PDB file of C-alpha atoms in Angstrom:
ATOM      1  CA  MET A   1     147.032  68.197 136.953  1.00 93.00           C
ATOM      2  CA  LYS A   2     143.424  69.127 136.764  1.00 96.00           C
ATOM      3  CA  VAL A   3     140.502  67.109 138.435  1.00 97.00           C
ATOM      4  CA  SER A   4     138.930  67.743 135.281  1.00 96.00           C
ATOM      5  CA  GLU A   5     141.480  65.536 133.374  1.00 95.00           C
ATOM      6  CA  ILE A   6     141.635  62.639 136.447  1.00 95.00           C
ATOM      7  CA  LEU A   7     137.589  62.437 136.493  1.00 95.00           C
ATOM      8  CA  LYS A   8     137.380  62.007 132.497  1.00 88.00           C
ATOM      9  CA  ASN A   9     139.073  58.227 131.849  1.00 78.00           C
ATOM     10  CA  ASN A  10     135.979  56.535 134.056  1.00 77.00           C
ATOM     11  CA  GLU A  11     137.841  54.790 135.882  1.00 86.00           C
ATOM     12  CA  VAL A  12     137.904  54.446 139.855  1.00 92.00           C
ATOM     13  CA  THR A  13     139.146  57.912 142.087  1.00 95.00           C
ATOM     14  CA  VAL A  14     138.877  58.421 145.531  1.00 96.00           C
ATOM     15  CA  SER A  15     140.365  61.749 146.914  1.00 97.00           C
ATOM     16  CA  PHE A  16     140.168  62.983 150.470  1.00 98.00           C
ATOM     17  CA  GLU A  17     139.248  66.113 152.321  1.00 97.00           C
ATOM     18  CA  ILE A  18     141.071  67.492 154.532  1.00 96.00           C
ATOM     19  CA  PHE A  19     140.715  71.389 156.496  1.00 94.00           C
ATOM     20  CA  PRO A  20     143.395  73.251 158.267  1.00 93.00           C
ATOM     21  CA  PRO A  21     144.273  74.033 161.643  1.00 92.00           C
ATOM     22  CA  LYS A  22     142.386  76.015 163.012  1.00 88.00           C
ATOM     23  CA  GLN A  23     146.047  78.157 164.883  1.00 89.00           C
ATOM     24  CA  TRP A  24     149.987  78.689 162.690  1.00 88.00           C
ATOM     25  CA  ASP A  25     150.887  76.757 165.117  1.00 90.00           C
ATOM     26  CA  LYS A  26     149.261  73.485 164.658  1.00 92.00           C
ATOM     27  CA  ILE A  27     150.468  74.465 160.343  1.00 94.00           C
ATOM     28  CA  GLU A  28     153.574  71.500 160.693  1.00 96.00           C
ATOM     29  CA  HIS A  29     150.834  68.210 162.728  1.00 96.00           C
ATOM     30  CA  THR A  30     148.010  69.026 159.667  1.00 96.00           C
ATOM     31  CA  LYS A  31     151.272  68.572 157.382  1.00 96.00           C
ATOM     32  CA  GLU A  32     151.768  65.474 158.699  1.00 97.00           C
ATOM     33  CA  VAL A  33     148.916  64.678 158.226  1.00 97.00           C
ATOM     34  CA  VAL A  34     148.562  65.505 154.350  1.00 97.00           C
ATOM     35  CA  ARG A  35     151.551  63.153 153.651  1.00 97.00           C
ATOM     36  CA  GLU A  36     149.926  60.448 156.232  1.00 96.00           C
ATOM     37  CA  MET A  37     146.819  60.169 153.933  1.00 96.00           C
ATOM     38  CA  SER A  38     148.981  60.460 150.814  1.00 96.00           C
ATOM     39  CA  LYS A  39     149.990  57.125 151.159  1.00 95.00           C
ATOM     40  CA  ALA A  40     147.089  55.785 150.449  1.00 94.00           C
ATOM     41  CA  ARG A  41     147.334  56.884 146.826  1.00 93.00           C
ATOM     42  CA  PRO A  42     143.837  59.594 146.742  1.00 96.00           C
ATOM     43  CA  SER A  43     143.208  60.359 142.909  1.00 96.00           C
ATOM     44  CA  PHE A  44     143.686  63.949 144.692  1.00 97.00           C
ATOM     45  CA  MET A  45     143.073  65.548 147.641  1.00 98.00           C
ATOM     46  CA  SER A  46     141.130  68.654 148.585  1.00 97.00           C
ATOM     47  CA  VAL A  47     142.232  71.476 151.841  1.00 97.00           C
ATOM     48  CA  THR A  48     138.767  73.516 153.282  1.00 94.00           C
ATOM     49  CA  TYR A  49     138.479  77.359 153.232  1.00 89.00           C
ATOM     50  CA  GLY A  50     139.383  79.957 155.954  1.00 65.00           C
ATOM     51  CA  ALA A  51     136.577  77.327 158.283  1.00 50.00           C
ATOM     52  CA  ALA A  52     136.334  78.206 161.905  1.00 42.00           C
ATOM     53  CA  GLY A  53     138.224  81.709 161.383  1.00 43.00           C
ATOM     54  CA  THR A  54     141.164  80.269 159.563  1.00 47.00           C
ATOM     55  CA  ARG A  55     143.214  81.983 156.846  1.00 62.00           C
ATOM     56  CA  SER A  56     142.841  81.772 153.056  1.00 69.00           C
ATOM     57  CA  GLY A  57     146.847  81.462 153.655  1.00 78.00           C
ATOM     58  CA  PHE A  58     146.201  78.472 155.826  1.00 91.00           C
ATOM     59  CA  THR A  59     143.912  76.097 153.499  1.00 92.00           C
ATOM     60  CA  GLN A  60     146.698  77.494 151.007  1.00 91.00           C
ATOM     61  CA  GLU A  61     149.884  76.497 152.759  1.00 93.00           C
ATOM     62  CA  ILE A  62     148.157  73.203 153.159  1.00 95.00           C
ATOM     63  CA  ALA A  63     147.142  72.592 149.520  1.00 96.00           C
ATOM     64  CA  ASN A  64     151.650  73.369 148.842  1.00 95.00           C
ATOM     65  CA  GLU A  65     151.959  70.436 150.645  1.00 96.00           C
ATOM     66  CA  ILE A  66     149.860  68.311 148.772  1.00 97.00           C
ATOM     67  CA  LYS A  67     151.333  69.158 145.344  1.00 97.00           C
ATOM     68  CA  ASP A  68     155.218  68.086 147.188  1.00 96.00           C
ATOM     69  CA  SER A  69     153.140  65.046 148.359  1.00 96.00           C
ATOM     70  CA  GLY A  70     152.205  64.550 144.865  1.00 96.00           C
ATOM     71  CA  ILE A  71     148.864  64.038 145.382  1.00 97.00           C
ATOM     72  CA  THR A  72     146.432  66.823 143.180  1.00 98.00           C
ATOM     73  CA  PRO A  73     145.431  69.494 145.575  1.00 98.00           C
ATOM     74  CA  LEU A  74     141.796  70.962 144.876  1.00 98.00           C
ATOM     75  CA  SER A  75     140.861  74.345 146.852  1.00 96.00           C
ATOM     76  CA  HIS A  76     137.983  75.396 148.439  1.00 96.00           C
ATOM     77  CA  LEU A  77     137.353  79.369 148.245  1.00 94.00           C
ATOM     78  CA  THR A  78     134.164  80.161 149.826  1.00 90.00           C
ATOM     79  CA  CYS A  79     132.380  83.477 149.009  1.00 85.00           C
ATOM     80  CA  LEU A  80     130.004  84.764 151.385  1.00 79.00           C
ATOM     81  CA  THR A  81     132.392  85.863 153.731  1.00 72.00           C
ATOM     82  CA  SER A  82     135.276  87.461 151.423  1.00 79.00           C
ATOM     83  CA  THR A  83     134.618  90.450 149.729  1.00 84.00           C
ATOM     84  CA  LYS A  84     135.688  90.378 145.542  1.00 88.00           C
ATOM     85  CA  LYS A  85     139.049  92.254 146.347  1.00 90.00           C
ATOM     86  CA  LYS A  86     139.609  89.441 149.198  1.00 89.00           C
ATOM     87  CA  VAL A  87     138.788  87.347 146.442  1.00 91.00           C
ATOM     88  CA  ASP A  88     140.312  88.064 144.129  1.00 93.00           C
ATOM     89  CA  GLU A  89     143.691  87.607 145.824  1.00 93.00           C
ATOM     90  CA  VAL A  90     143.048  84.276 147.326  1.00 93.00           C
ATOM     91  CA  VAL A  91     143.306  83.167 143.424  1.00 95.00           C
ATOM     92  CA  CYS A  92     145.993  84.686 141.888  1.00 94.00           C
ATOM     93  CA  GLU A  93     148.031  83.749 145.572  1.00 93.00           C
ATOM     94  CA  LEU A  94     146.433  79.739 144.206  1.00 94.00           C
ATOM     95  CA  LYS A  95     147.292  80.612 140.598  1.00 95.00           C
ATOM     96  CA  GLU A  96     150.979  82.282 141.310  1.00 94.00           C
ATOM     97  CA  ASN A  97     151.568  78.872 143.367  1.00 94.00           C
ATOM     98  CA  GLY A  98     150.454  76.156 140.326  1.00 95.00           C
ATOM     99  CA  ILE A  99     146.821  75.293 142.345  1.00 96.00           C
ATOM    100  CA  GLU A 100     145.149  75.176 139.084  1.00 97.00           C
ATOM    101  CA  ASN A 101     141.941  73.265 141.324  1.00 98.00           C
ATOM    102  CA  ILE A 102     139.596  75.298 142.927  1.00 98.00           C
ATOM    103  CA  LEU A 103     135.904  73.988 144.372  1.00 97.00           C
ATOM    104  CA  ALA A 104     134.085  77.326 144.530  1.00 96.00           C
ATOM    105  CA  LEU A 105     131.568  77.409 146.678  1.00 94.00           C
ATOM    106  CA  ARG A 106     129.255  80.226 148.047  1.00 87.00           C
ATOM    107  CA  GLY A 107     129.533  78.856 151.917  1.00 80.00           C
ATOM    108  CA  ASP A 108     126.684  77.948 154.775  1.00 73.00           C
ATOM    109  CA  ILE A 109     124.409  81.300 155.369  1.00 69.00           C
ATOM    110  CA  PRO A 110     124.844  81.860 159.454  1.00 64.00           C
ATOM    111  CA  GLU A 111     121.190  82.721 161.132  1.00 70.00           C
ATOM    112  CA  GLY A 112     120.480  86.392 161.278  1.00 66.00           C
ATOM    113  CA  PHE A 113     123.003  86.943 158.618  1.00 66.00           C
ATOM    114  CA  VAL A 114     122.513  90.642 156.531  1.00 69.00           C
ATOM    115  CA  PHE A 115     124.598  90.307 153.253  1.00 65.00           C
ATOM    116  CA  PRO A 116     126.618  93.988 153.819  1.00 62.00           C
ATOM    117  CA  ASP A 117     127.008  95.925 150.265  1.00 65.00           C
ATOM    118  CA  LYS A 118     128.051  94.460 146.107  1.00 72.00           C
ATOM    119  CA  GLN A 119     131.282  93.785 146.947  1.00 75.00           C
ATOM    120  CA  TYR A 120     130.343  90.667 147.956  1.00 76.00           C
ATOM    121  CA  PHE A 121     129.280  87.257 146.171  1.00 84.00           C
ATOM    122  CA  ARG A 122     125.630  86.267 146.720  1.00 83.00           C
ATOM    123  CA  TYR A 123     126.016  82.866 144.620  1.00 87.00           C
ATOM    124  CA  ALA A 124     128.820  80.414 144.020  1.00 92.00           C
ATOM    125  CA  TYR A 125     127.218  81.490 139.750  1.00 93.00           C
ATOM    126  CA  GLU A 126     129.536  84.200 140.452  1.00 93.00           C
ATOM    127  CA  LEU A 127     131.857  82.810 142.228  1.00 95.00           C
ATOM    128  CA  ILE A 128     132.351  80.984 139.333  1.00 96.00           C
ATOM    129  CA  ASN A 129     132.589  83.487 136.705  1.00 95.00           C
ATOM    130  CA  GLU A 130     135.166  85.823 138.296  1.00 94.00           C
ATOM    131  CA  ILE A 131     137.050  83.232 138.868  1.00 96.00           C
ATOM    132  CA  LYS A 132     137.492  82.173 135.397  1.00 95.00           C
ATOM    133  CA  GLU A 133     138.152  85.340 134.671  1.00 94.00           C
ATOM    134  CA  LEU A 134     141.070  85.415 136.512  1.00 94.00           C
ATOM    135  CA  GLY A 135     142.415  82.087 134.867  1.00 92.00           C
ATOM    136  CA  ASP A 136     142.665  78.923 133.521  1.00 95.00           C
ATOM    137  CA  PHE A 137     141.045  76.866 136.159  1.00 97.00           C
ATOM    138  CA  CYS A 138     139.658  73.696 136.693  1.00 98.00           C
ATOM    139  CA  ILE A 139     136.092  74.256 138.552  1.00 98.00           C
ATOM    140  CA  GLY A 140     133.779  72.420 140.900  1.00 98.00           C
ATOM    141  CA  GLY A 141     130.759  73.063 142.803  1.00 97.00           C
ATOM    142  CA  ALA A 142     128.748  71.382 145.143  1.00 96.00           C
ATOM    143  CA  CYS A 143     125.644  69.363 144.633  1.00 96.00           C
ATOM    144  CA  TYR A 144     122.867  67.851 147.582  1.00 93.00           C
ATOM    145  CA  PRO A 145     121.919  64.885 146.779  1.00 94.00           C
ATOM    146  CA  GLU A 146     118.539  65.017 148.731  1.00 92.00           C
ATOM    147  CA  THR A 147     118.377  69.128 147.673  1.00 87.00           C
ATOM    148  CA  HIS A 148     120.151  71.979 148.756  1.00 84.00           C
ATOM    149  CA  PRO A 149     118.083  72.800 152.355  1.00 80.00           C
ATOM    150  CA  GLU A 150     117.111  77.075 151.057  1.00 82.00           C
ATOM    151  CA  SER A 151     115.054  75.211 147.307  1.00 85.00           C
ATOM    152  CA  LYS A 152     111.579  75.675 147.588  1.00 87.00           C
ATOM    153  CA  SER A 153     111.641  71.939 145.413  1.00 91.00           C
ATOM    154  CA  LYS A 154     113.915  69.001 143.901  1.00 91.00           C
ATOM    155  CA  LYS A 155     113.277  71.033 140.040  1.00 93.00           C
ATOM    156  CA  GLU A 156     114.359  73.896 141.041  1.00 94.00           C
ATOM    157  CA  ASP A 157     117.486  73.099 142.889  1.00 94.00           C
ATOM    158  CA  ILE A 158     118.668  71.372 139.942  1.00 95.00           C
ATOM    159  CA  GLU A 159     116.990  73.904 138.334  1.00 95.00           C
ATOM    160  CA  ASN A 160     120.342  75.979 138.893  1.00 94.00           C
ATOM    161  CA  LEU A 161     122.636  73.305 139.674  1.00 96.00           C
ATOM    162  CA  LYS A 162     122.074  72.995 136.464  1.00 97.00           C
ATOM    163  CA  PHE A 163     122.733  76.710 136.131  1.00 96.00           C
ATOM    164  CA  LYS A 164     126.607  76.243 137.944  1.00 96.00           C
ATOM    165  CA  VAL A 165     126.873  74.019 135.837  1.00 97.00           C
ATOM    166  CA  GLU A 166     126.666  76.160 132.499  1.00 97.00           C
ATOM    167  CA  CYS A 167     128.360  78.762 134.131  1.00 96.00           C
ATOM    168  CA  GLY A 168     131.896  76.448 134.432  1.00 97.00           C
ATOM    169  CA  ALA A 169     131.369  74.312 136.652  1.00 98.00           C
ATOM    170  CA  GLU A 170     133.207  70.915 135.371  1.00 98.00           C
ATOM    171  CA  PHE A 171     133.000  68.390 137.977  1.00 98.00           C
ATOM    172  CA  LEU A 172     130.270  68.670 140.887  1.00 98.00           C
ATOM    173  CA  THR A 173     130.632  67.364 144.529  1.00 98.00           C
ATOM    174  CA  SER A 174     128.312  65.866 146.358  1.00 96.00           C
ATOM    175  CA  GLN A 175     127.139  66.397 150.275  1.00 93.00           C
ATOM    176  CA  MET A 176     127.348  63.750 152.403  1.00 92.00           C
ATOM    177  CA  PHE A 177     124.699  61.309 152.720  1.00 93.00           C
ATOM    178  CA  PHE A 178     123.758  57.662 153.435  1.00 92.00           C
ATOM    179  CA  ASP A 179     121.040  56.132 151.164  1.00 93.00           C
ATOM    180  CA  ASN A 180     122.614  55.271 148.404  1.00 95.00           C
ATOM    181  CA  GLU A 181     119.341  55.267 147.043  1.00 95.00           C
ATOM    182  CA  LYS A 182     118.865  58.704 147.118  1.00 95.00           C
ATOM    183  CA  PHE A 183     121.611  59.799 145.333  1.00 97.00           C
ATOM    184  CA  LEU A 184     121.783  57.392 142.522  1.00 97.00           C
ATOM    185  CA  GLU A 185     118.411  58.985 141.709  1.00 97.00           C
ATOM    186  CA  PHE A 186     119.372  62.128 142.297  1.00 97.00           C
ATOM    187  CA  LYS A 187     122.322  61.688 139.125  1.00 97.00           C
ATOM    188  CA  GLU A 188     119.609  60.551 137.657  1.00 97.00           C
ATOM    189  CA  ASP A 189     117.579  63.676 137.836  1.00 97.00           C
ATOM    190  CA  CYS A 190     120.877  65.455 136.700  1.00 97.00           C
ATOM    191  CA  LEU A 191     120.937  63.526 133.614  1.00 96.00           C
ATOM    192  CA  ALA A 192     116.980  64.405 133.080  1.00 97.00           C
ATOM    193  CA  ALA A 193     118.990  67.582 133.443  1.00 97.00           C
ATOM    194  CA  GLY A 194     121.084  67.986 131.117  1.00 97.00           C
ATOM    195  CA  ILE A 195     124.254  68.295 133.447  1.00 97.00           C
ATOM    196  CA  ASN A 196     126.872  65.935 131.581  1.00 94.00           C
ATOM    197  CA  VAL A 197     129.550  66.401 134.127  1.00 97.00           C
ATOM    198  CA  PRO A 198     130.830  64.349 136.890  1.00 97.00           C
ATOM    199  CA  ILE A 199     128.823  64.980 140.315  1.00 97.00           C
ATOM    200  CA  ILE A 200     131.345  62.649 143.031  1.00 98.00           C
ATOM    201  CA  ALA A 201     129.348  60.579 146.034  1.00 98.00           C
ATOM    202  CA  GLY A 202     130.822  62.571 148.290  1.00 97.00           C
ATOM    203  CA  ILE A 203     130.971  59.950 152.138  1.00 96.00           C
ATOM    204  CA  MET A 204     131.688  60.670 155.114  1.00 93.00           C
ATOM    205  CA  PRO A 205     132.811  57.663 158.338  1.00 93.00           C
ATOM    206  CA  ILE A 206     130.906  58.185 161.221  1.00 87.00           C
ATOM    207  CA  THR A 207     133.421  56.728 164.076  1.00 87.00           C
ATOM    208  CA  ASN A 208     131.951  58.230 166.803  1.00 83.00           C
ATOM    209  CA  ALA A 209     128.140  58.925 168.105  1.00 74.00           C
ATOM    210  CA  ASN A 210     128.699  62.511 168.368  1.00 75.00           C
ATOM    211  CA  GLN A 211     129.209  62.414 164.476  1.00 73.00           C
ATOM    212  CA  ILE A 212     125.929  62.181 163.531  1.00 70.00           C
ATOM    213  CA  LYS A 213     123.620  64.932 165.072  1.00 66.00           C
ATOM    214  CA  ARG A 214     126.431  67.470 163.376  1.00 68.00           C
ATOM    215  CA  SER A 215     126.446  65.278 159.979  1.00 67.00           C
ATOM    216  CA  ILE A 216     122.472  65.474 158.836  1.00 67.00           C
ATOM    217  CA  GLU A 217     122.716  68.875 159.762  1.00 66.00           C
ATOM    218  CA  LEU A 218     124.810  70.075 157.688  1.00 65.00           C
ATOM    219  CA  SER A 219     124.098  67.765 154.558  1.00 63.00           C
ATOM    220  CA  ASN A 220     120.095  67.991 154.901  1.00 68.00           C
ATOM    221  CA  SER A 221     120.517  63.644 154.459  1.00 77.00           C
ATOM    222  CA  SER A 222     118.136  61.258 155.649  1.00 83.00           C
ATOM    223  CA  VAL A 223     119.640  58.153 157.898  1.00 82.00           C
ATOM    224  CA  PRO A 224     118.400  54.586 156.743  1.00 86.00           C
ATOM    225  CA  LYS A 225     117.503  53.036 159.481  1.00 87.00           C
ATOM    226  CA  LYS A 226     120.323  49.914 159.387  1.00 87.00           C
ATOM    227  CA  PHE A 227     123.262  52.869 159.774  1.00 84.00           C
ATOM    228  CA  PHE A 228     120.787  53.902 162.845  1.00 82.00           C
ATOM    229  CA  LYS A 229     120.982  49.946 164.633  1.00 87.00           C
ATOM    230  CA  ILE A 230     124.044  50.820 163.990  1.00 88.00           C
ATOM    231  CA  MET A 231     124.202  53.716 166.393  1.00 85.00           C
ATOM    232  CA  GLU A 232     122.340  51.335 168.643  1.00 85.00           C
ATOM    233  CA  ARG A 233     124.608  48.844 168.885  1.00 89.00           C
ATOM    234  CA  PHE A 234     127.592  49.923 169.282  1.00 89.00           C
ATOM    235  CA  GLY A 235     127.484  54.071 169.942  1.00 84.00           C
ATOM    236  CA  ASP A 236     128.411  53.875 173.559  1.00 86.00           C
ATOM    237  CA  ASP A 237     131.884  51.239 172.714  1.00 89.00           C
ATOM    238  CA  PRO A 238     134.461  53.886 170.916  1.00 88.00           C
ATOM    239  CA  LYS A 239     136.769  51.865 169.322  1.00 91.00           C
ATOM    240  CA  SER A 240     133.087  48.962 167.742  1.00 92.00           C
ATOM    241  CA  MET A 241     131.795  52.185 166.571  1.00 91.00           C
ATOM    242  CA  LYS A 242     135.046  53.415 164.567  1.00 92.00           C
ATOM    243  CA  GLN A 243     135.137  50.613 163.131  1.00 93.00           C
ATOM    244  CA  ALA A 244     131.375  49.858 162.429  1.00 92.00           C
ATOM    245  CA  GLY A 245     132.231  53.401 161.089  1.00 92.00           C
ATOM    246  CA  ILE A 246     134.344  51.939 158.317  1.00 95.00           C
ATOM    247  CA  VAL A 247     133.213  49.552 157.339  1.00 94.00           C
ATOM    248  CA  TYR A 248     129.263  51.106 156.260  1.00 94.00           C
ATOM    249  CA  ALA A 249     131.428  54.035 154.824  1.00 95.00           C
ATOM    250  CA  THR A 250     133.495  51.047 152.843  1.00 96.00           C
ATOM    251  CA  GLU A 251     130.207  48.659 152.447  1.00 95.00           C
ATOM    252  CA  GLN A 252     128.978  51.966 151.008  1.00 96.00           C
ATOM    253  CA  ILE A 253     131.095  53.039 148.274  1.00 97.00           C
ATOM    254  CA  ILE A 254     131.417  49.499 147.094  1.00 96.00           C
ATOM    255  CA  ASP A 255     127.606  49.156 146.668  1.00 96.00           C
ATOM    256  CA  LEU A 256     127.968  52.673 144.578  1.00 97.00           C
ATOM    257  CA  MET A 257     130.735  51.663 142.503  1.00 96.00           C
ATOM    258  CA  ALA A 258     128.403  48.283 141.490  1.00 95.00           C
ATOM    259  CA  ASN A 259     125.567  50.730 141.000  1.00 96.00           C
ATOM    260  CA  GLY A 260     128.263  52.969 138.266  1.00 94.00           C
ATOM    261  CA  VAL A 261     129.620  56.033 140.413  1.00 96.00           C
ATOM    262  CA  ASN A 262     132.702  56.022 139.665  1.00 94.00           C
ATOM    263  CA  ASN A 263     133.602  59.011 141.498  1.00 97.00           C
ATOM    264  CA  ILE A 264     134.522  58.785 145.125  1.00 97.00           C
ATOM    265  CA  HIS A 265     135.281  62.112 147.431  1.00 98.00           C
ATOM    266  CA  ILE A 266     136.464  60.713 151.312  1.00 97.00           C
ATOM    267  CA  TYR A 267     135.426  63.310 154.050  1.00 96.00           C
ATOM    268  CA  THR A 268     138.149  62.721 156.668  1.00 94.00           C
ATOM    269  CA  MET A 269     137.905  64.321 159.335  1.00 92.00           C
ATOM    270  CA  ASN A 270     142.160  64.899 159.091  1.00 95.00           C
ATOM    271  CA  LYS A 271     142.518  61.151 160.207  1.00 95.00           C
ATOM    272  CA  PRO A 272     144.758  58.688 158.494  1.00 95.00           C
ATOM    273  CA  GLU A 273     143.511  56.258 159.958  1.00 95.00           C
ATOM    274  CA  VAL A 274     140.344  55.677 158.534  1.00 95.00           C
ATOM    275  CA  ALA A 275     141.240  56.752 155.334  1.00 95.00           C
ATOM    276  CA  SER A 276     143.498  53.749 155.126  1.00 95.00           C
ATOM    277  CA  HIS A 277     141.242  51.405 156.357  1.00 95.00           C
ATOM    278  CA  ILE A 278     138.306  52.628 153.648  1.00 95.00           C
ATOM    279  CA  MET A 279     141.912  52.095 150.808  1.00 95.00           C
ATOM    280  CA  ASN A 280     142.785  48.985 152.225  1.00 93.00           C
ATOM    281  CA  GLY A 281     139.513  47.628 151.958  1.00 92.00           C
ATOM    282  CA  LEU A 282     139.015  48.963 147.827  1.00 92.00           C
ATOM    283  CA  SER A 283     142.876  48.224 147.283  1.00 86.00           C
ATOM    284  CA  ASP A 284     142.277  45.762 144.397  1.00 85.00           C
ATOM    285  CA  ILE A 285     139.247  47.273 143.323  1.00 83.00           C
ATOM    286  CA  ILE A 286     140.873  50.169 142.641  1.00 80.00           C
ATOM    287  CA  TYR A 287     144.611  49.242 141.792  1.00 72.00           C
ATOM    288  CA  GLY A 288     143.854  45.606 140.214  1.00 65.00           C
TER     289      GLY A 288
END
């Protein structure tokens, strides 16, 4: 099933993200993570692409496991370090395996990185155009509620995002954020600019103190005073911090839903128990 079909009914959806292992000998463990997470009945599950030097086959293997578990898979595809030829091969492999959904991403530019030559895509919209040429996929894109770090302004960022949608992105998934007001303001700005595709709110449950710095760097997110207070109080106690992080993420999701945001994506960090606790906290809201 295509993600666009899942999102179009204006019903509440909660999806999960997982990442493939770095080594092939850990693939069975990650498949078990998929099977555990599927028990929570997410609307769909996404799997990241080739992280930390892993091969694209790792992503394909996990996407197949998601599909075999009865959940709609969304396969990430990052073009920054892959030639156009490699991208075409991966897209054709997804098509052959019946994967209908792709999240098209450029990828983060490492410090000092220089684009090699014209064999590589420089921007996500180029990747979107290429995928459209290769098959009937549902294509998603990424967005930053607090502006992409490389954009000169919010206005420029929204304009670039609109162009990405015009090229064929049928939905957008946000980077993680911790301040709901920032996301709600961003969503209004998108609507005002004529961006009418579904925007999925990306939520990262912070379950240990070491996550927070890295998470802020990755997402360019501001952190509310309330969350810093939680870190101060529970950061040195792993069990308490895990519980507090799950509760904060659950309350954040409930507040978003109360404000009309129906589509939530949870960055699970491959922790089935965290995803399960959040879904249990939302069970009556989601399933009635």
